[in-house]
Amino acid sequence: MKVLKFGGTSVGSPQRMKDVCKLICEDGEQKLVVLSAMSGTTNTLVEISKCYQSGDKAGAAALIDKLKQLYSQHIANLYGTSPYKQNVQKFADGKFEYLLSFANAPFTEANEKEILAQGELISTFMVTSYLCEKGVKAALLPALDFMRIDGNSEPDMNFICENAPKFIDKESDIQIYITQGFICRNAKGGIDNLQRGGSDYTASIIGAAIHAEEIQIWTDIDGMHNNDPRVVKNTRPVRHLLFEEAAELAYFGAKILHPTCIQPAKTAGIPVRLLNTMEPTAPGTLINNEAESGSIKAVAAKDNITAINIKSSRMLLAYGFLRRIFEIFEKYKTPIDMICTSEVGVSMSIDNPQNLDLIVRELQEFGTVTVDSDMCIICVVGDMKWNNVGFESRALDALSDIPVHMISYGGSNYNISFLVKEEDKKRALQRLSDKLFKK
Ligand code: ADP
Ligand code: ASP
Ligand code: MG
């Protein structure tokens, strides 16, 4: 059985929903389909939560009303028969009433998660109902009954692997199982989510839990491109990636994949295919365990990076110095992305500056600390084994007139990363594309 995930744009209008239904029914094979909310919905739900948080009940009501009008139009356009129109309208109205009910009590963090979950609950109900109206044997699986995260917000794989398969009967005549991406329950049983963009992660986790034959991520572009198509001109799809290469690209900013979504598929050895809903016959990108040596595959960039630099003569010939520094980051639950060391200093980059002031204050005990904000990590991914000569110099050469704060190479076989100023990002990405991928 395959798991297919369709993102927000793929189900972003009644016509798109119809196209997706055609696409998933065509081959007659049984499959499990993970859906995001219709595009824009989760952003609006975030706005609604913000209104409630700031006490702006009228603002929340206005946004809910706008969403309600939009969905009423979608529902009117999607279904051909009144019983289906009425039933889905009733379901959606129930959700909008629910969103309005948060005006009646003090707003909590848990309420925000409950609000964010409504987009996927509505989109999956809409698509399942449409399939049923068309006479397709379809079943809606409640993700909240089998998707769970633990106390550290990590997927509770034991629970999911035990429970997700119970909802699927491979012998039944159900052709399409539909479920919600993104949403889950937490260790306390409350509604939660896998972070923004997390539907990819849902697909990968479920794929691993049901031993899927393949996980397909369907989106609005023909696979992973060799550079960010939002920033750089003339990018091209990469036909094949190793799991590790895809994970580096996703982590370092290739938005087509959620950063964590490769891990479950890799651990379970299930191939992942990135495909284009707007062009279903395009080959897309296949991600698996088969190494292809000797090429640079793609470039990605991660914004909003802060560099922290410590200069200290006490580092000279000392041991335990780095451990004490890392402990400070651990204490403030702040992951380090890049690190470069010399005998008299160490520079690190972080993407979460929430506790920056506290971290800097504690680091000052070790030496002089400086901070550079508005930085960006540029990550070049491919077969970068240290004994392959020339790859790193080609990347460096492309950046010859761009100030580079840090370079990280040799930590894995798959990447070389550069820390540059955010204002130089576009130029750096374009230079790398021109130098590394020009035919
Ligand atoms: P979905 O809503 O289907 O999850 P996303 O918007 O999350 O879709 O991801 C698809 C988008 O990712 C593309 O439209 C593209 O603009 C962006 N993107 C960024 N980097 C890359 C890349 N290297 N290759 C392909 N797409 C990329
Ligand atoms: N709907 C959620 C979001 O917009 C999850 C997803 O689409 O992957 O972040
Ligand atoms: Mg996405």
Short mmCIF file of N, CA and C in Angstrom, two decimals, residues 170-295:
data_model
loop_
_atom_site.label_atom_id
_atom_site.label_comp_id
_atom_site.label_asym_id
_atom_site.label_seq_id
_atom_site.Cartn_x
_atom_site.Cartn_y
_atom_site.Cartn_z
N LYS A 170 -6.53 -4.27 4.80
CA LYS A 170 -6.03 -4.42 3.43
C LYS A 170 -6.92 -5.36 2.60
N GLU A 171 -7.73 -6.16 3.29
CA GLU A 171 -8.60 -7.11 2.57
C GLU A 171 -9.96 -6.49 2.24
N SER A 172 -10.26 -5.32 2.82
CA SER A 172 -11.61 -4.77 2.63
C SER A 172 -11.75 -4.14 1.24
N ASP A 173 -13.00 -3.75 0.90
CA ASP A 173 -13.18 -3.13 -0.41
C ASP A 173 -13.03 -1.60 -0.34
N ILE A 174 -12.55 -1.09 0.79
CA ILE A 174 -12.27 0.35 0.86
C ILE A 174 -11.09 0.64 -0.07
N GLN A 175 -11.31 1.55 -1.01
CA GLN A 175 -10.22 1.86 -1.95
C GLN A 175 -9.33 3.00 -1.42
N ILE A 176 -9.99 4.02 -0.85
CA ILE A 176 -9.21 5.18 -0.42
C ILE A 176 -9.43 5.45 1.08
N TYR A 177 -8.37 5.37 1.83
CA TYR A 177 -8.41 5.81 3.22
C TYR A 177 -7.88 7.24 3.24
N ILE A 178 -8.63 8.12 3.92
CA ILE A 178 -8.19 9.53 4.01
C ILE A 178 -7.91 9.84 5.47
N THR A 179 -6.83 10.56 5.74
CA THR A 179 -6.63 11.03 7.11
C THR A 179 -6.01 12.42 7.14
N GLN A 180 -6.02 13.02 8.33
CA GLN A 180 -5.51 14.39 8.47
C GLN A 180 -4.00 14.39 8.68
N GLY A 181 -3.31 15.25 7.95
CA GLY A 181 -1.91 15.51 8.26
C GLY A 181 -1.84 16.47 9.43
N PHE A 182 -0.61 16.66 9.96
CA PHE A 182 -0.32 17.76 10.89
C PHE A 182 -0.85 17.54 12.30
N ILE A 183 -2.10 17.07 12.47
CA ILE A 183 -2.70 17.06 13.81
C ILE A 183 -2.44 15.75 14.55
N CYS A 184 -2.41 15.84 15.85
CA CYS A 184 -2.15 14.66 16.68
C CYS A 184 -2.62 14.96 18.10
N ARG A 185 -2.46 13.98 18.98
CA ARG A 185 -2.68 14.24 20.40
C ARG A 185 -1.33 14.27 21.11
N ASN A 186 -1.29 14.96 22.25
CA ASN A 186 -0.04 14.98 23.01
C ASN A 186 -0.12 14.00 24.18
N ALA A 187 0.95 13.97 24.98
CA ALA A 187 1.03 12.98 26.06
C ALA A 187 -0.12 13.12 27.06
N LYS A 188 -0.69 14.34 27.13
CA LYS A 188 -1.79 14.54 28.09
C LYS A 188 -3.15 14.25 27.45
N GLY A 189 -3.13 13.87 26.18
CA GLY A 189 -4.40 13.55 25.50
C GLY A 189 -5.03 14.74 24.81
N GLY A 190 -4.40 15.93 24.95
CA GLY A 190 -4.95 17.13 24.30
C GLY A 190 -4.61 17.15 22.82
N ILE A 191 -5.36 17.98 22.07
CA ILE A 191 -5.07 18.14 20.64
C ILE A 191 -3.77 18.91 20.48
N ASP A 192 -2.94 18.45 19.55
CA ASP A 192 -1.65 19.11 19.33
C ASP A 192 -1.32 19.02 17.84
N ASN A 193 -0.10 19.40 17.48
CA ASN A 193 0.28 19.27 16.06
C ASN A 193 1.77 19.02 15.92
N LEU A 194 2.16 18.70 14.67
CA LEU A 194 3.57 18.35 14.38
C LEU A 194 4.33 19.56 13.84
N GLN A 195 3.90 20.76 14.20
CA GLN A 195 4.51 22.03 13.76
C GLN A 195 4.09 22.34 12.32
N ARG A 196 4.23 23.63 11.98
CA ARG A 196 3.80 24.09 10.66
C ARG A 196 4.48 23.27 9.56
N GLY A 197 3.72 22.93 8.55
CA GLY A 197 4.26 22.12 7.45
C GLY A 197 4.35 20.64 7.80
N GLY A 198 3.80 20.26 8.96
CA GLY A 198 4.02 18.91 9.49
C GLY A 198 3.24 17.79 8.83
N SER A 199 2.42 18.09 7.83
CA SER A 199 1.70 16.99 7.16
C SER A 199 2.65 16.03 6.45
N ASP A 200 3.77 16.55 5.97
CA ASP A 200 4.78 15.66 5.36
C ASP A 200 5.25 14.64 6.39
N TYR A 201 5.43 15.14 7.61
CA TYR A 201 5.91 14.29 8.71
C TYR A 201 4.86 13.22 9.00
N THR A 202 3.57 13.63 9.04
CA THR A 202 2.49 12.65 9.26
C THR A 202 2.60 11.52 8.24
N ALA A 203 2.76 11.89 6.96
CA ALA A 203 2.79 10.87 5.89
C ALA A 203 3.94 9.90 6.11
N SER A 204 5.09 10.44 6.51
CA SER A 204 6.26 9.60 6.69
C SER A 204 6.09 8.69 7.91
N ILE A 205 5.53 9.24 8.98
CA ILE A 205 5.31 8.45 10.21
C ILE A 205 4.29 7.33 9.93
N ILE A 206 3.20 7.67 9.26
CA ILE A 206 2.19 6.64 8.99
C ILE A 206 2.76 5.60 8.02
N GLY A 207 3.51 6.10 7.02
CA GLY A 207 4.14 5.17 6.07
C GLY A 207 4.98 4.14 6.80
N ALA A 208 5.77 4.62 7.77
CA ALA A 208 6.62 3.70 8.54
C ALA A 208 5.75 2.77 9.38
N ALA A 209 4.68 3.31 9.98
CA ALA A 209 3.84 2.50 10.89
C ALA A 209 3.09 1.39 10.17
N ILE A 210 2.71 1.63 8.91
CA ILE A 210 1.93 0.59 8.20
C ILE A 210 2.80 -0.15 7.18
N HIS A 211 4.12 0.06 7.25
CA HIS A 211 5.07 -0.58 6.32
C HIS A 211 4.65 -0.33 4.87
N ALA A 212 4.43 0.93 4.55
CA ALA A 212 3.99 1.28 3.19
C ALA A 212 5.07 0.90 2.18
N GLU A 213 4.61 0.72 0.97
CA GLU A 213 5.54 0.35 -0.09
C GLU A 213 6.27 1.61 -0.58
N GLU A 214 5.59 2.76 -0.49
CA GLU A 214 6.20 4.03 -0.93
C GLU A 214 5.44 5.18 -0.25
N ILE A 215 6.17 6.27 0.00
CA ILE A 215 5.52 7.48 0.53
C ILE A 215 5.64 8.55 -0.55
N GLN A 216 4.50 9.09 -0.95
CA GLN A 216 4.55 10.11 -2.01
C GLN A 216 4.11 11.46 -1.43
N ILE A 217 4.94 12.47 -1.65
CA ILE A 217 4.59 13.83 -1.21
C ILE A 217 4.21 14.61 -2.47
N TRP A 218 2.92 14.87 -2.62
CA TRP A 218 2.43 15.59 -3.81
C TRP A 218 2.31 17.07 -3.47
N THR A 219 2.91 17.92 -4.33
CA THR A 219 2.86 19.35 -4.04
C THR A 219 2.69 20.15 -5.34
N ASP A 220 3.15 21.41 -5.35
CA ASP A 220 2.89 22.25 -6.52
C ASP A 220 4.13 22.44 -7.38
N ILE A 221 5.10 21.55 -7.27
CA ILE A 221 6.32 21.67 -8.06
C ILE A 221 6.83 20.26 -8.36
N ASP A 222 7.58 20.15 -9.48
CA ASP A 222 7.94 18.80 -9.96
C ASP A 222 9.17 18.23 -9.25
N GLY A 223 9.12 18.18 -7.94
CA GLY A 223 10.20 17.54 -7.17
C GLY A 223 11.14 18.55 -6.53
N MET A 224 12.16 18.02 -5.87
CA MET A 224 13.17 18.88 -5.22
C MET A 224 14.01 19.55 -6.32
N HIS A 225 14.07 20.86 -6.32
CA HIS A 225 14.89 21.57 -7.31
C HIS A 225 16.30 21.76 -6.77
N ASN A 226 17.23 22.02 -7.71
CA ASN A 226 18.64 22.11 -7.29
C ASN A 226 18.97 23.43 -6.57
N ASN A 227 17.97 24.31 -6.45
CA ASN A 227 18.15 25.53 -5.67
C ASN A 227 16.76 26.07 -5.36
N ASP A 228 16.66 27.06 -4.51
CA ASP A 228 15.34 27.54 -4.10
C ASP A 228 14.66 28.30 -5.25
N PRO A 229 13.58 27.73 -5.82
CA PRO A 229 12.96 28.37 -6.99
C PRO A 229 12.30 29.70 -6.66
N ARG A 230 12.12 29.98 -5.36
CA ARG A 230 11.51 31.27 -4.97
C ARG A 230 12.54 32.39 -5.04
N VAL A 231 13.83 32.00 -5.06
CA VAL A 231 14.89 33.00 -4.97
C VAL A 231 15.76 33.05 -6.23
N VAL A 232 15.96 31.87 -6.84
CA VAL A 232 16.94 31.76 -7.92
C VAL A 232 16.24 31.43 -9.23
N LYS A 233 16.79 31.97 -10.32
CA LYS A 233 16.21 31.69 -11.64
C LYS A 233 16.77 30.37 -12.19
N ASN A 234 16.03 29.76 -13.08
CA ASN A 234 16.50 28.56 -13.82
C ASN A 234 16.90 27.39 -12.94
N THR A 235 16.12 27.11 -11.91
CA THR A 235 16.41 25.91 -11.12
C THR A 235 15.83 24.70 -11.86
N ARG A 236 16.38 23.53 -11.54
CA ARG A 236 15.90 22.30 -12.21
C ARG A 236 15.62 21.22 -11.18
N PRO A 237 14.68 20.32 -11.49
CA PRO A 237 14.43 19.23 -10.53
C PRO A 237 15.59 18.26 -10.45
N VAL A 238 15.83 17.76 -9.25
CA VAL A 238 16.86 16.73 -9.04
C VAL A 238 16.10 15.40 -9.06
N ARG A 239 16.50 14.47 -9.89
CA ARG A 239 15.73 13.24 -10.05
C ARG A 239 15.92 12.24 -8.93
N HIS A 240 17.10 12.28 -8.30
CA HIS A 240 17.35 11.29 -7.25
C HIS A 240 18.15 11.89 -6.10
N LEU A 241 17.75 11.55 -4.89
CA LEU A 241 18.49 11.99 -3.70
C LEU A 241 18.61 10.82 -2.74
N LEU A 242 19.71 10.81 -2.02
CA LEU A 242 19.85 9.89 -0.89
C LEU A 242 19.00 10.44 0.26
N PHE A 243 18.54 9.57 1.15
CA PHE A 243 17.80 10.05 2.31
C PHE A 243 18.57 11.17 3.03
N GLU A 244 19.88 10.93 3.21
CA GLU A 244 20.69 11.89 3.97
C GLU A 244 20.74 13.24 3.25
N GLU A 245 20.84 13.20 1.92
CA GLU A 245 20.90 14.45 1.16
C GLU A 245 19.57 15.20 1.29
N ALA A 246 18.48 14.45 1.17
CA ALA A 246 17.16 15.09 1.28
C ALA A 246 16.96 15.68 2.67
N ALA A 247 17.44 14.96 3.69
CA ALA A 247 17.28 15.45 5.07
C ALA A 247 18.06 16.75 5.27
N GLU A 248 19.29 16.80 4.73
CA GLU A 248 20.10 18.04 4.85
C GLU A 248 19.36 19.19 4.16
N LEU A 249 18.86 18.94 2.95
CA LEU A 249 18.20 20.02 2.20
C LEU A 249 16.94 20.50 2.93
N ALA A 250 16.17 19.55 3.45
CA ALA A 250 14.94 19.92 4.16
C ALA A 250 15.29 20.72 5.41
N TYR A 251 16.29 20.25 6.14
CA TYR A 251 16.66 20.93 7.37
C TYR A 251 17.18 22.34 7.07
N PHE A 252 17.95 22.45 5.98
CA PHE A 252 18.54 23.75 5.65
C PHE A 252 17.68 24.57 4.70
N GLY A 253 16.37 24.37 4.74
CA GLY A 253 15.49 25.37 4.12
C GLY A 253 14.74 24.99 2.87
N ALA A 254 14.93 23.79 2.29
CA ALA A 254 14.15 23.44 1.09
C ALA A 254 12.72 23.15 1.54
N LYS A 255 11.85 24.14 1.34
CA LYS A 255 10.51 24.10 1.96
C LYS A 255 9.65 22.95 1.46
N ILE A 256 10.01 22.39 0.34
CA ILE A 256 9.19 21.31 -0.23
C ILE A 256 9.03 20.14 0.74
N LEU A 257 9.98 19.97 1.66
CA LEU A 257 9.89 18.90 2.65
C LEU A 257 10.01 19.46 4.06
N HIS A 258 9.19 18.92 4.96
CA HIS A 258 9.32 19.29 6.37
C HIS A 258 10.64 18.71 6.90
N PRO A 259 11.40 19.49 7.69
CA PRO A 259 12.75 19.05 8.08
C PRO A 259 12.83 17.65 8.70
N THR A 260 11.80 17.27 9.43
CA THR A 260 11.92 15.98 10.13
C THR A 260 11.34 14.81 9.34
N CYS A 261 10.78 15.08 8.17
CA CYS A 261 9.94 14.03 7.56
C CYS A 261 10.73 12.89 6.94
N ILE A 262 12.04 13.07 6.73
CA ILE A 262 12.81 11.99 6.11
C ILE A 262 13.10 10.85 7.09
N GLN A 263 13.29 11.20 8.37
CA GLN A 263 13.77 10.22 9.34
C GLN A 263 12.92 8.94 9.43
N PRO A 264 11.59 9.05 9.64
CA PRO A 264 10.81 7.80 9.76
C PRO A 264 10.91 6.93 8.50
N ALA A 265 10.89 7.56 7.34
CA ALA A 265 10.96 6.79 6.08
C ALA A 265 12.32 6.12 5.95
N LYS A 266 13.36 6.84 6.31
CA LYS A 266 14.72 6.29 6.22
C LYS A 266 14.87 5.10 7.17
N THR A 267 14.43 5.29 8.41
CA THR A 267 14.55 4.22 9.40
C THR A 267 13.80 2.97 8.92
N ALA A 268 12.64 3.17 8.32
CA ALA A 268 11.85 2.02 7.87
C ALA A 268 12.27 1.55 6.48
N GLY A 269 13.19 2.28 5.83
CA GLY A 269 13.67 1.89 4.49
C GLY A 269 12.59 2.03 3.42
N ILE A 270 11.72 3.01 3.57
CA ILE A 270 10.64 3.20 2.59
C ILE A 270 10.99 4.36 1.65
N PRO A 271 11.00 4.12 0.34
CA PRO A 271 11.33 5.22 -0.58
C PRO A 271 10.29 6.35 -0.52
N VAL A 272 10.78 7.57 -0.71
CA VAL A 272 9.90 8.75 -0.73
C VAL A 272 9.97 9.35 -2.13
N ARG A 273 8.82 9.68 -2.69
CA ARG A 273 8.80 10.30 -4.02
C ARG A 273 8.13 11.65 -3.91
N LEU A 274 8.76 12.69 -4.47
CA LEU A 274 8.16 14.03 -4.48
C LEU A 274 7.53 14.24 -5.85
N LEU A 275 6.23 14.54 -5.88
CA LEU A 275 5.52 14.61 -7.16
C LEU A 275 4.69 15.87 -7.26
N ASN A 276 4.31 16.22 -8.50
CA ASN A 276 3.62 17.47 -8.77
C ASN A 276 2.15 17.24 -9.11
N THR A 277 1.25 17.72 -8.26
CA THR A 277 -0.18 17.53 -8.50
C THR A 277 -0.62 18.23 -9.79
N MET A 278 0.07 19.35 -10.12
CA MET A 278 -0.33 20.12 -11.31
C MET A 278 0.20 19.45 -12.59
N GLU A 279 1.15 18.52 -12.43
CA GLU A 279 1.74 17.86 -13.60
C GLU A 279 2.03 16.41 -13.19
N PRO A 280 0.97 15.60 -13.05
CA PRO A 280 1.12 14.28 -12.42
C PRO A 280 2.04 13.32 -13.17
N THR A 281 2.29 13.56 -14.45
CA THR A 281 3.14 12.59 -15.18
C THR A 281 4.63 12.94 -15.08
N ALA A 282 4.96 14.10 -14.53
CA ALA A 282 6.38 14.47 -14.37
C ALA A 282 7.04 13.49 -13.39
N PRO A 283 8.31 13.11 -13.66
CA PRO A 283 8.93 12.07 -12.83
C PRO A 283 9.19 12.46 -11.38
N GLY A 284 9.34 13.75 -11.09
CA GLY A 284 9.57 14.17 -9.70
C GLY A 284 10.93 13.74 -9.18
N THR A 285 11.02 13.58 -7.88
CA THR A 285 12.30 13.20 -7.24
C THR A 285 12.10 11.93 -6.42
N LEU A 286 12.99 10.98 -6.61
CA LEU A 286 12.95 9.75 -5.80
C LEU A 286 14.02 9.85 -4.73
N ILE A 287 13.63 9.58 -3.49
CA ILE A 287 14.57 9.62 -2.36
C ILE A 287 14.66 8.22 -1.77
N ASN A 288 15.86 7.66 -1.77
CA ASN A 288 16.00 6.31 -1.19
C ASN A 288 17.43 6.13 -0.68
N ASN A 289 17.82 4.88 -0.48
CA ASN A 289 19.12 4.56 0.12
C ASN A 289 20.22 4.34 -0.89
N GLU A 290 19.91 4.54 -2.17
CA GLU A 290 20.90 4.19 -3.19
C GLU A 290 21.83 5.37 -3.47
N ALA A 291 23.08 5.20 -3.08
CA ALA A 291 24.04 6.30 -3.24
C ALA A 291 24.44 6.44 -4.70
N GLU A 292 24.64 7.69 -5.08
CA GLU A 292 25.05 7.98 -6.46
C GLU A 292 26.27 8.87 -6.29
N SER A 293 27.44 8.33 -6.55
CA SER A 293 28.63 9.08 -6.15
C SER A 293 29.02 10.17 -7.14
N GLY A 294 29.72 11.15 -6.60
CA GLY A 294 30.41 12.12 -7.44
C GLY A 294 29.62 13.28 -7.97
N SER A 295 28.49 13.67 -7.32
CA SER A 295 27.87 14.88 -7.85
C SER A 295 27.33 15.78 -6.75
#
